[in-house]
PDB file as gemmi writes it, atoms N, CA and C in Angstrom:
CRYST1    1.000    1.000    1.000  90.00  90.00  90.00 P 1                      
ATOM      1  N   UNK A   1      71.438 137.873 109.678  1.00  0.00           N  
ATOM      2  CA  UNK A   1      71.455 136.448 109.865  1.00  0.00           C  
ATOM      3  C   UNK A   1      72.062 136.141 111.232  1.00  0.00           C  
ATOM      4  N   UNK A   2      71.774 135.459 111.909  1.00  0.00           N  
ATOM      5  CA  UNK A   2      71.975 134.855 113.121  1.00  0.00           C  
ATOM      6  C   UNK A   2      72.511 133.856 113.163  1.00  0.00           C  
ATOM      7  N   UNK A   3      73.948 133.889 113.995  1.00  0.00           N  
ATOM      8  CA  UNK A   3      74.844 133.259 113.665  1.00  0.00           C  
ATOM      9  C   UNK A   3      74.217 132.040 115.090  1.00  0.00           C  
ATOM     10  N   UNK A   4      74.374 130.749 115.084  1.00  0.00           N  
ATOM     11  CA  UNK A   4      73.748 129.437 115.783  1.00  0.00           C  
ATOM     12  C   UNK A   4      75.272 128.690 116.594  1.00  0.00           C  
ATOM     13  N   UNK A   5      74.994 129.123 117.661  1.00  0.00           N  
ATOM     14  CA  UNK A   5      75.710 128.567 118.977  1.00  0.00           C  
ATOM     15  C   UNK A   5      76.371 127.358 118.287  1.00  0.00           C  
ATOM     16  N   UNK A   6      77.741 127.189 118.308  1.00  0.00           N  
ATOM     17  CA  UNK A   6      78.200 125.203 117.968  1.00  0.00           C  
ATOM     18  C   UNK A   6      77.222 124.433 118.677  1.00  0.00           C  
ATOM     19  N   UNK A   7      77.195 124.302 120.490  1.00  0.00           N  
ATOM     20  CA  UNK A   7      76.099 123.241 120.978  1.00  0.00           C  
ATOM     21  C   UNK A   7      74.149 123.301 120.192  1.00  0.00           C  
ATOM     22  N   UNK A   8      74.337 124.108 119.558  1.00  0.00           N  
ATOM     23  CA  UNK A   8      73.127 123.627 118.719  1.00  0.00           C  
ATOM     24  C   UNK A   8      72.939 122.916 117.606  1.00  0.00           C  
ATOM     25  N   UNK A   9      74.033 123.069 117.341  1.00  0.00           N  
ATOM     26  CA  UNK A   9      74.576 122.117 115.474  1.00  0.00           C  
ATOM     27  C   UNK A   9      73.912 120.903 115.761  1.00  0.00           C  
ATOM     28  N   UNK A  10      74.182 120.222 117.126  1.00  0.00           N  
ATOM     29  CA  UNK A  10      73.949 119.104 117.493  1.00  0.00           C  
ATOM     30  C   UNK A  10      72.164 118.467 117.503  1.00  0.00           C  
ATOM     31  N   UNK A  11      72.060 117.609 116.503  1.00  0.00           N  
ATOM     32  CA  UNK A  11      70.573 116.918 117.015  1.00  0.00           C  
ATOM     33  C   UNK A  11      69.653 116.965 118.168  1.00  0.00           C  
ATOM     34  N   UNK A  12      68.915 117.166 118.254  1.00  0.00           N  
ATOM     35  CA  UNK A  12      68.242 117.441 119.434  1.00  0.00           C  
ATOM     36  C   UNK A  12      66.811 116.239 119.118  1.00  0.00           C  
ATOM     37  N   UNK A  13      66.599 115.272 120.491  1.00  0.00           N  
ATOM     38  CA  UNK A  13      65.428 114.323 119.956  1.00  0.00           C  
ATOM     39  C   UNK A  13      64.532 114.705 121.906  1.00  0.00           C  
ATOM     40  N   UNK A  14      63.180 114.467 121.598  1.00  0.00           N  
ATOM     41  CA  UNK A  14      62.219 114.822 122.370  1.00  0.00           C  
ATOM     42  C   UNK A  14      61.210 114.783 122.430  1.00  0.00           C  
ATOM     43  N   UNK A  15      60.249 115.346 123.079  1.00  0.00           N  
ATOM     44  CA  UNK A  15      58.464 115.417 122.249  1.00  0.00           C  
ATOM     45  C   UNK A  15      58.602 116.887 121.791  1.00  0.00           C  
ATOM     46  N   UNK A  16      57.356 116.978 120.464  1.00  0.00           N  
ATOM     47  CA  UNK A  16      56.919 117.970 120.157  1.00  0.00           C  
ATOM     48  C   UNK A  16      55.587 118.016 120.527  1.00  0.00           C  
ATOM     49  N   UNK A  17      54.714 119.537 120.422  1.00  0.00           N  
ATOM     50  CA  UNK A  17      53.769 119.727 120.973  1.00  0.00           C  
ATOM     51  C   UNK A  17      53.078 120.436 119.846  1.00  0.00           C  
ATOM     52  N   UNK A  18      52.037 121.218 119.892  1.00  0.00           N  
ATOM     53  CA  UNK A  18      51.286 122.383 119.010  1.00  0.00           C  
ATOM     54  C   UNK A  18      50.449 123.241 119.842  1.00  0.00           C  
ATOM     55  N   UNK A  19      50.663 124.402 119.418  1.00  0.00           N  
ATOM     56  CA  UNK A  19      49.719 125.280 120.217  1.00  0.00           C  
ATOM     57  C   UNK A  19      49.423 126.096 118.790  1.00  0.00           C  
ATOM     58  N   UNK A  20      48.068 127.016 118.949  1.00  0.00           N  
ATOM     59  CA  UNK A  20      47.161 127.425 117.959  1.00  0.00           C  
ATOM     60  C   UNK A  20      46.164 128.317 118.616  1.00  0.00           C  
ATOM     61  N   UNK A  21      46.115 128.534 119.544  1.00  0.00           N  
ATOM     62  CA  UNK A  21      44.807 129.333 120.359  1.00  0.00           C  
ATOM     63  C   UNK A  21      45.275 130.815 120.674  1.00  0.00           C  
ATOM     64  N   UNK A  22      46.441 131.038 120.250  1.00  0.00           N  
ATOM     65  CA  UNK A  22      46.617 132.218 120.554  1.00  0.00           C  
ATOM     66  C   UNK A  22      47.197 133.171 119.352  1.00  0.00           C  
ATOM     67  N   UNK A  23      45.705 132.662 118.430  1.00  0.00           N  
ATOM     68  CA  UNK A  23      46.009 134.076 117.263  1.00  0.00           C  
ATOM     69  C   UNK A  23      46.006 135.115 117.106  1.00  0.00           C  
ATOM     70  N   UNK A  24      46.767 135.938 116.948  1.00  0.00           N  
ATOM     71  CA  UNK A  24      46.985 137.235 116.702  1.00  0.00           C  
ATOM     72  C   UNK A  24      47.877 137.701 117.833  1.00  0.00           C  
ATOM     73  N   UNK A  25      47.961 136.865 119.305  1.00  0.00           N  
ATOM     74  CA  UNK A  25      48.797 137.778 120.164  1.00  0.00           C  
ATOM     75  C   UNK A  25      50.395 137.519 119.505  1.00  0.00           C  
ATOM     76  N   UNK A  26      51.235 138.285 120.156  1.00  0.00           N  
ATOM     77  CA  UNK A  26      52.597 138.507 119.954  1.00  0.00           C  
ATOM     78  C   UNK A  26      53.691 137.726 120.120  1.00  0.00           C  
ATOM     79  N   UNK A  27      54.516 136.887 119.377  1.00  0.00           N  
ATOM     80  CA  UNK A  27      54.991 136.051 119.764  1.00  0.00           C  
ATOM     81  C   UNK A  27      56.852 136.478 120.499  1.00  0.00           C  
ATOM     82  N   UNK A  28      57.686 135.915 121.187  1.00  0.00           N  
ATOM     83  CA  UNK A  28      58.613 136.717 121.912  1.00  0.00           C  
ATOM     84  C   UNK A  28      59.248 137.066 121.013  1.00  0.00           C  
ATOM     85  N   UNK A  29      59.362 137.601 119.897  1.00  0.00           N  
ATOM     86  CA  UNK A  29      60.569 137.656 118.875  1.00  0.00           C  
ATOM     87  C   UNK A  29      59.518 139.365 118.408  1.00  0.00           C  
ATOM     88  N   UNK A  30      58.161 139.507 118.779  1.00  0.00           N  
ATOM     89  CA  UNK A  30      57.494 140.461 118.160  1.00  0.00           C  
ATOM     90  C   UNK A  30      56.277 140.564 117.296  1.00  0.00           C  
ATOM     91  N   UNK A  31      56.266 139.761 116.496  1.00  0.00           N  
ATOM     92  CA  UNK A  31      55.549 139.282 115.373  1.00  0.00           C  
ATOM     93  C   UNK A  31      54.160 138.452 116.217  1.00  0.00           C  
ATOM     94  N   UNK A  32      53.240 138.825 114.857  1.00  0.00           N  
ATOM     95  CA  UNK A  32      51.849 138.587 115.304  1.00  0.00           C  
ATOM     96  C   UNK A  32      51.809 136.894 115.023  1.00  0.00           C  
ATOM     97  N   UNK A  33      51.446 135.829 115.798  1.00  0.00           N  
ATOM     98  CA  UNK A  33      51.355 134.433 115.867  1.00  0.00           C  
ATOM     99  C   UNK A  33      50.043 134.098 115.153  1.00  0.00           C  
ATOM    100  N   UNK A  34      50.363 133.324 114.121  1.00  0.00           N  
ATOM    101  CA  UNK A  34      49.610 132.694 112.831  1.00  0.00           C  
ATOM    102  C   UNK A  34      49.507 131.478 112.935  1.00  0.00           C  
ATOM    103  N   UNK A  35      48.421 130.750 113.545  1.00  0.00           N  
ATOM    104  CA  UNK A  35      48.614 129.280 113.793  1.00  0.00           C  
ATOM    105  C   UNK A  35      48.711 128.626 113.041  1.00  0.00           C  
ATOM    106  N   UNK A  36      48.269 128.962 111.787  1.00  0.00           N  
ATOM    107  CA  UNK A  36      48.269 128.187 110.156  1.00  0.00           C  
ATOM    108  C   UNK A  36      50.133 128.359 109.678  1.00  0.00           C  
ATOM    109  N   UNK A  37      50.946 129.083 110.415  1.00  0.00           N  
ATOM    110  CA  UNK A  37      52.488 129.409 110.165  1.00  0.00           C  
ATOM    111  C   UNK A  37      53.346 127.956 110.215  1.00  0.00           C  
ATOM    112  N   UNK A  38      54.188 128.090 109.529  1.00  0.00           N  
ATOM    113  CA  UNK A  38      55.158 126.707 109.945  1.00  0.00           C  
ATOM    114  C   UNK A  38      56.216 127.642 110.568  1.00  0.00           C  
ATOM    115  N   UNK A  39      56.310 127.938 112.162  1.00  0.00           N  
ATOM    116  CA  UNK A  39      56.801 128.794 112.750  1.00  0.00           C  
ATOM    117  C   UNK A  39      56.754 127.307 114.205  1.00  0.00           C  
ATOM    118  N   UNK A  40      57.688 127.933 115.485  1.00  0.00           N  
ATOM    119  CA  UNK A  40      57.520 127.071 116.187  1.00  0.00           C  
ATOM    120  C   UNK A  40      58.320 127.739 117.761  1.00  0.00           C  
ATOM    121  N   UNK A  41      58.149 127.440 118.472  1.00  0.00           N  
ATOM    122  CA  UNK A  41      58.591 127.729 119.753  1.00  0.00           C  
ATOM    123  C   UNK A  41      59.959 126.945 120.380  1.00  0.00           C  
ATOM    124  N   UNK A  42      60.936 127.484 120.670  1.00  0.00           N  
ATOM    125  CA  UNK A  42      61.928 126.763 121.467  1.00  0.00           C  
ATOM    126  C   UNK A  42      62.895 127.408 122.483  1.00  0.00           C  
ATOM    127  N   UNK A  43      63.278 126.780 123.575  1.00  0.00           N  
ATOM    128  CA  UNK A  43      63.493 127.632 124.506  1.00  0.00           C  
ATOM    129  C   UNK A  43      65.037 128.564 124.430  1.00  0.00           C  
ATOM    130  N   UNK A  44      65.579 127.784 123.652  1.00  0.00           N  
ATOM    131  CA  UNK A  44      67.213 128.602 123.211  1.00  0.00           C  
ATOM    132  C   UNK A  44      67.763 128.871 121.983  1.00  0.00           C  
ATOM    133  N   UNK A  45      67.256 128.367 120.724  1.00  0.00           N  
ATOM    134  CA  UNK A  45      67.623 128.500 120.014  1.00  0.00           C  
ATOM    135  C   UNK A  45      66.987 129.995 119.530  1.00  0.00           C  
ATOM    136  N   UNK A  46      68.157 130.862 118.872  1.00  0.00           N  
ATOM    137  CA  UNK A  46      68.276 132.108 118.143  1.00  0.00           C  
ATOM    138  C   UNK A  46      66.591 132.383 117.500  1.00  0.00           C  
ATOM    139  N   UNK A  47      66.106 133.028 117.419  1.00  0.00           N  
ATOM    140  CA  UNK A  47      64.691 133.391 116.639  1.00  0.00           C  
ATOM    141  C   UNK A  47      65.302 133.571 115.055  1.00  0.00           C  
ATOM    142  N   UNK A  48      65.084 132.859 113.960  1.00  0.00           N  
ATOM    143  CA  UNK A  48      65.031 132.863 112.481  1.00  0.00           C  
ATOM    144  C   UNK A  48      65.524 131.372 112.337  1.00  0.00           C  
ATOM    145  N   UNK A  49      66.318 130.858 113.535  1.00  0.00           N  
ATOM    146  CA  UNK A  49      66.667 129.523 113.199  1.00  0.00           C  
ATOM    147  C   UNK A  49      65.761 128.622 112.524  1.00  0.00           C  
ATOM    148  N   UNK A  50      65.986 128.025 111.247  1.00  0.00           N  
ATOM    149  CA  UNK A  50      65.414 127.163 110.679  1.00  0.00           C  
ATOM    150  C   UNK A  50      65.897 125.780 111.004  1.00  0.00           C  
ATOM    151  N   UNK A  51      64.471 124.841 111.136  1.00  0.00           N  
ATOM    152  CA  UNK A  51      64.880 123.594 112.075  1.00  0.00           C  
ATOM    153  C   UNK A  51      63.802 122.372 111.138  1.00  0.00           C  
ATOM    154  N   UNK A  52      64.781 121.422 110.743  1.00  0.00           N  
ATOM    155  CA  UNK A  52      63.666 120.243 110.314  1.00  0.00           C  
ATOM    156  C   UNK A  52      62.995 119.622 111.713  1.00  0.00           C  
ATOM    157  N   UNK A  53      62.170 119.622 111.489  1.00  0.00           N  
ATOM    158  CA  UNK A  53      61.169 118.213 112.651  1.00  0.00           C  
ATOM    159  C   UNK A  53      61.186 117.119 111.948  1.00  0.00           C  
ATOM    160  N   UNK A  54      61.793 116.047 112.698  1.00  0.00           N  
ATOM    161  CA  UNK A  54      61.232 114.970 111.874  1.00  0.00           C  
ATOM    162  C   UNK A  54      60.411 113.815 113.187  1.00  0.00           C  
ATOM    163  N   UNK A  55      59.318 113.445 112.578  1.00  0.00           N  
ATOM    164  CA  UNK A  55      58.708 112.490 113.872  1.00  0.00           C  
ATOM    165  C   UNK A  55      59.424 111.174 113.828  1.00  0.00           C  
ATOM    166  N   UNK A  56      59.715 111.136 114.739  1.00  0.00           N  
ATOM    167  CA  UNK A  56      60.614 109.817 114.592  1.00  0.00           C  
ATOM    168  C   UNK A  56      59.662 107.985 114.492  1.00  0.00           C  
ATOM    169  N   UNK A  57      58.693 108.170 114.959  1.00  0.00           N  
ATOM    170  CA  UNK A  57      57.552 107.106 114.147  1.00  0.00           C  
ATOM    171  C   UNK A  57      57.342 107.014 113.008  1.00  0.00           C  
ATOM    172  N   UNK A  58      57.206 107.795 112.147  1.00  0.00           N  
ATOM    173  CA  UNK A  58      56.844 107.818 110.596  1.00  0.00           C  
ATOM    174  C   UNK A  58      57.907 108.413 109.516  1.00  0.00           C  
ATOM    175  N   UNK A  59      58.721 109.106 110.302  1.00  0.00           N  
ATOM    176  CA  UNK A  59      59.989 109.695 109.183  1.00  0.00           C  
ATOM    177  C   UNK A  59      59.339 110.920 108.390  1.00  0.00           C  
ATOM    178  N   UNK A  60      57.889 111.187 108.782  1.00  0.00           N  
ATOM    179  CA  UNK A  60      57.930 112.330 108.468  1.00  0.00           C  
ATOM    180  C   UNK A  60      58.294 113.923 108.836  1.00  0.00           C  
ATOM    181  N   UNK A  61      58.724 115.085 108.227  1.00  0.00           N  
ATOM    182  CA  UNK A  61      59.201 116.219 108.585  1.00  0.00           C  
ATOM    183  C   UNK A  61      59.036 117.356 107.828  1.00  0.00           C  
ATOM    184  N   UNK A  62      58.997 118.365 108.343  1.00  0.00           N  
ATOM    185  CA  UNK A  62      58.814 119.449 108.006  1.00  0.00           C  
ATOM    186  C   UNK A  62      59.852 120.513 108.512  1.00  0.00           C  
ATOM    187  N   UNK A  63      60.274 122.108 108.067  1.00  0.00           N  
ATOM    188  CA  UNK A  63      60.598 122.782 108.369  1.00  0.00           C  
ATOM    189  C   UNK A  63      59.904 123.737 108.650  1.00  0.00           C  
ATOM    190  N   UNK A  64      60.579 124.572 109.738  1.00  0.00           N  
ATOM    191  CA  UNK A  64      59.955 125.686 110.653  1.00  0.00           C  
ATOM    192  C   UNK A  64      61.312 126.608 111.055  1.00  0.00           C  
ATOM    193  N   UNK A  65      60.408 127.756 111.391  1.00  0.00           N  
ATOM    194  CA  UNK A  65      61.493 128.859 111.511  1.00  0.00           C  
ATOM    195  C   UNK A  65      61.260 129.339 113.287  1.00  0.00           C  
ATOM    196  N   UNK A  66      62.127 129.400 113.790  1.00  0.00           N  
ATOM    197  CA  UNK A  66      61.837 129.877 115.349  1.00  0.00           C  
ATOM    198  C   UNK A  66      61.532 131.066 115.635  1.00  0.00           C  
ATOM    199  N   UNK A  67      60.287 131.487 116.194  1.00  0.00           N  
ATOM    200  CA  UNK A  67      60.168 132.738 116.520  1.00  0.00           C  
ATOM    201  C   UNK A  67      59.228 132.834 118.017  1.00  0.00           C  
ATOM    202  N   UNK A  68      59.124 131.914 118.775  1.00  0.00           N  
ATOM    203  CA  UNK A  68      58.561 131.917 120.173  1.00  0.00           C  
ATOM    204  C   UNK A  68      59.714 131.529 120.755  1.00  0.00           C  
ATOM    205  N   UNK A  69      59.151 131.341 122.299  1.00  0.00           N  
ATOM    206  CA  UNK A  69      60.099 130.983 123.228  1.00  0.00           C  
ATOM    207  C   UNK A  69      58.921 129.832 123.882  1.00  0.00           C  
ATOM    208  N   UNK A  70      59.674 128.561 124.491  1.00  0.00           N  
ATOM    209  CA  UNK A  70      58.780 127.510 124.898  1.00  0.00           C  
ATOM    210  C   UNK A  70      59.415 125.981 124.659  1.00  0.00           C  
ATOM    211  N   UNK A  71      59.051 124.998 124.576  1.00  0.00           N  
ATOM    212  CA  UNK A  71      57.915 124.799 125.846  1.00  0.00           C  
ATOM    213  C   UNK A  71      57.942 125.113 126.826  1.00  0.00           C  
ATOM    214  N   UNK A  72      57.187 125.031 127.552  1.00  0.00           N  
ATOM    215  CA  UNK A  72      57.948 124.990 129.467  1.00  0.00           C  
ATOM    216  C   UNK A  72      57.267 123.590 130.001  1.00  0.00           C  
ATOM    217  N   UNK A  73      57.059 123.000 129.420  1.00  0.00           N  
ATOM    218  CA  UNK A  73      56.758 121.702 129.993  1.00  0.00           C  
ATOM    219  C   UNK A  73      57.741 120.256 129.976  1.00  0.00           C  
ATOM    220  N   UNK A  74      57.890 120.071 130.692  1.00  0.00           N  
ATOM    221  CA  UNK A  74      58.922 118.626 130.880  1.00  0.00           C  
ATOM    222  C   UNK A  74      59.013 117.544 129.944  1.00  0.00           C  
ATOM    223  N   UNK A  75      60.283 117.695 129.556  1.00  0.00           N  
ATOM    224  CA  UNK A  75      60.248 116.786 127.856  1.00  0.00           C  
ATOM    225  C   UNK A  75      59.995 116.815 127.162  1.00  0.00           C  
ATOM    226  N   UNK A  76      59.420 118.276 126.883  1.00  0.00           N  
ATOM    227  CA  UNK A  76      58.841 119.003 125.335  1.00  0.00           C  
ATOM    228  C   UNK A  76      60.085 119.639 124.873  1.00  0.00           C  
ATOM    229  N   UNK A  77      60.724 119.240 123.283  1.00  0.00           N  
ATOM    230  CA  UNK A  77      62.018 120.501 122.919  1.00  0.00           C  
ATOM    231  C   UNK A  77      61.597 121.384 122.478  1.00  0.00           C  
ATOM    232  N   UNK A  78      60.360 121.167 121.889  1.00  0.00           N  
ATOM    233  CA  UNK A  78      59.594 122.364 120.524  1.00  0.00           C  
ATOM    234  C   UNK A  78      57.764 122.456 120.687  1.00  0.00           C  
ATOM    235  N   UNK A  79      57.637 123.525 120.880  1.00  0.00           N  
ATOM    236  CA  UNK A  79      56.450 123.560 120.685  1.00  0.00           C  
ATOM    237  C   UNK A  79      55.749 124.044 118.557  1.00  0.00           C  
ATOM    238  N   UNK A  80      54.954 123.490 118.125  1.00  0.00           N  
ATOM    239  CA  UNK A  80      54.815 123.897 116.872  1.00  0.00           C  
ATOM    240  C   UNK A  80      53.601 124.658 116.632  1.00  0.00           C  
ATOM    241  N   UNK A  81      53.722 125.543 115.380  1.00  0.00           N  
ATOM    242  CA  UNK A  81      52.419 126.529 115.056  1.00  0.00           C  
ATOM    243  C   UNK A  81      51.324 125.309 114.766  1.00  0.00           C  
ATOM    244  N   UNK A  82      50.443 125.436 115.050  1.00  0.00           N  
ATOM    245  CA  UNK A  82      49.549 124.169 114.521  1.00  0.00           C  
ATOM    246  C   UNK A  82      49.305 123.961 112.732  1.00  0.00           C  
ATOM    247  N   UNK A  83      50.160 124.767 111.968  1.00  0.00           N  
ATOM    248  CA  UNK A  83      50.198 124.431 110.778  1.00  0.00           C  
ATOM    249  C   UNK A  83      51.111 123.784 110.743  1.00  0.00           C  
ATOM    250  N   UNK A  84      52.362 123.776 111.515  1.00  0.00           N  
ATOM    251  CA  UNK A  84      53.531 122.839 111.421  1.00  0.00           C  
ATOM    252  C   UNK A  84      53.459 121.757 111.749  1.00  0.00           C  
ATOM    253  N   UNK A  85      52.749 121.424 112.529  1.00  0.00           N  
ATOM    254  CA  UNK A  85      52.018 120.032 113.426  1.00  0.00           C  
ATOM    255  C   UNK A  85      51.073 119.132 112.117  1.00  0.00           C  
ATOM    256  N   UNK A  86      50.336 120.098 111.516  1.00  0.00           N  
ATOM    257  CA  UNK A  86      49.545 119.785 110.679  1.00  0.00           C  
ATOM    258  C   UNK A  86      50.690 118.899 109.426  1.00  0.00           C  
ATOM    259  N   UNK A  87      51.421 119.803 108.988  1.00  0.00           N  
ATOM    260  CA  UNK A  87      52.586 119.426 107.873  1.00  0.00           C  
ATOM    261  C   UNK A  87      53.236 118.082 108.250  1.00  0.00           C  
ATOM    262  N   UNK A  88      53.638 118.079 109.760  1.00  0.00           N  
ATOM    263  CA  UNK A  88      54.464 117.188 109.948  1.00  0.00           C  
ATOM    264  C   UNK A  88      53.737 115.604 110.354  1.00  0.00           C  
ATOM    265  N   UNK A  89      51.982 116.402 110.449  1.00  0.00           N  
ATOM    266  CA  UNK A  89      51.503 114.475 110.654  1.00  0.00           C  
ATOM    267  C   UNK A  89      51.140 114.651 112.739  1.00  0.00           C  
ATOM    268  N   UNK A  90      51.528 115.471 112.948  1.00  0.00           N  
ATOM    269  CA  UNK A  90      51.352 115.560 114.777  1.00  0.00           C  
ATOM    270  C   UNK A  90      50.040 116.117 115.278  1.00  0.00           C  
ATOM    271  N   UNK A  91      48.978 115.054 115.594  1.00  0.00           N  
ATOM    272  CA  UNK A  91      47.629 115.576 116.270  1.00  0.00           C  
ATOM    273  C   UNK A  91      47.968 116.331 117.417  1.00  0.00           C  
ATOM    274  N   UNK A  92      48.763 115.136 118.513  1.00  0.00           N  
ATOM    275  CA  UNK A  92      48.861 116.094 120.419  1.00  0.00           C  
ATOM    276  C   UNK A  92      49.952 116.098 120.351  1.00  0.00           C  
ATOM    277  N   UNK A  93      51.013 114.429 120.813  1.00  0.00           N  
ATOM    278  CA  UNK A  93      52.213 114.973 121.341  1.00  0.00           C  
ATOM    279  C   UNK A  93      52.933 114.260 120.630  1.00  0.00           C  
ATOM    280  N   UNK A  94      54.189 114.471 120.128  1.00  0.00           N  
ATOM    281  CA  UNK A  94      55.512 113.319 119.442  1.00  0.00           C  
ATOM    282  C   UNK A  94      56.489 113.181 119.601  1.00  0.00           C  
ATOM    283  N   UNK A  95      57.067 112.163 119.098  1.00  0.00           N  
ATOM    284  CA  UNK A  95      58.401 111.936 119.612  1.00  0.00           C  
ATOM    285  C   UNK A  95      59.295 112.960 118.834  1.00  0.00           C  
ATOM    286  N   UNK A  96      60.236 113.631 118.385  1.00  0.00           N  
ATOM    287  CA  UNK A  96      60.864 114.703 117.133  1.00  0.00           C  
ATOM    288  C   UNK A  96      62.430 114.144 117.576  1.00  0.00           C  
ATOM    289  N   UNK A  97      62.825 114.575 116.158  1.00  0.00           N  
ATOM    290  CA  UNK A  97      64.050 114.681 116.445  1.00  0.00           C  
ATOM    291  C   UNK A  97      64.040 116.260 115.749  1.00  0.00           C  
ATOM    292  N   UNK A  98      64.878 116.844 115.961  1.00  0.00           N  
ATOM    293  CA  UNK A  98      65.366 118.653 115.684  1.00  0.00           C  
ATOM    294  C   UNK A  98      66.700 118.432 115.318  1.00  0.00           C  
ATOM    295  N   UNK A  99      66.586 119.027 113.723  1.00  0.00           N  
ATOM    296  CA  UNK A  99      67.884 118.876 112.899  1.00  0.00           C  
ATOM    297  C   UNK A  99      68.159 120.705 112.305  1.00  0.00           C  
ATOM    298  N   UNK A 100      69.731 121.506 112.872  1.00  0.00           N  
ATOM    299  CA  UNK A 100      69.105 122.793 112.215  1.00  0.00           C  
ATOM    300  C   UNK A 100      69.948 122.990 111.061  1.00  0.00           C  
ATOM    301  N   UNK A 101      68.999 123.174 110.220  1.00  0.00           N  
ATOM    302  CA  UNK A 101      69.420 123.643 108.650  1.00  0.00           C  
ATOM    303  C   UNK A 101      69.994 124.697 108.394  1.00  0.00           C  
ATOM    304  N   UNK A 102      71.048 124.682 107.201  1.00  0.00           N  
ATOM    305  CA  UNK A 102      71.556 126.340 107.282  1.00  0.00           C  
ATOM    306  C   UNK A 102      71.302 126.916 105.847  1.00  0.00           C  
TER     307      UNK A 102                                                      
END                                                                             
């Protein structure tokens, strides 16, 4: 188990994204990337970290487990497996807030 930095305890709000086109390659943690996964990309947090999304328009959310590294794009906190995107209600881009569960 992977113990989660104190400055991460803290809420994190931003856009989320989805990516899905890259099935089967390797995601940075090792593991083969399942776009149908509620799995998700983030640039610091620990890989197993479990994280609610919640969209902050609709109050809907889902959980996901971290096992990429990403976004790299400006004002993205999380990129999501496109099954997580799917769960949480997110076609392209959203507003999220990132809550991590223990």
């Amino acid at each position: 188990m992977s113990i989660v930095p104190v400055w991460a305890l803290a809420d994190q709000v931003g856009h989320a994204s989805w990516y899905g086109a890259e099935s089967g390659n390797r995601t940075a943690n090792g593991e083969r990337f399942h776009p149908g996964g509620m799995t998700a990309a983030h640039r610091t947090l620990p890989f197993g970290t479990r994280v609610r999304v919640t969209v902050i328009s609709t109050g809907r959310s889902c959980a996901v487990r971290i096992n990429d590294r990403g976004p790299f794009i400006r004002g993205r906190v999380i990129d999501l497996a496109h099954g997580a995107a799917r769960a949480c209600g997110i076609s392209g881009v959203a507003r999220v807030r990132l809550t991590i569960l223990r």
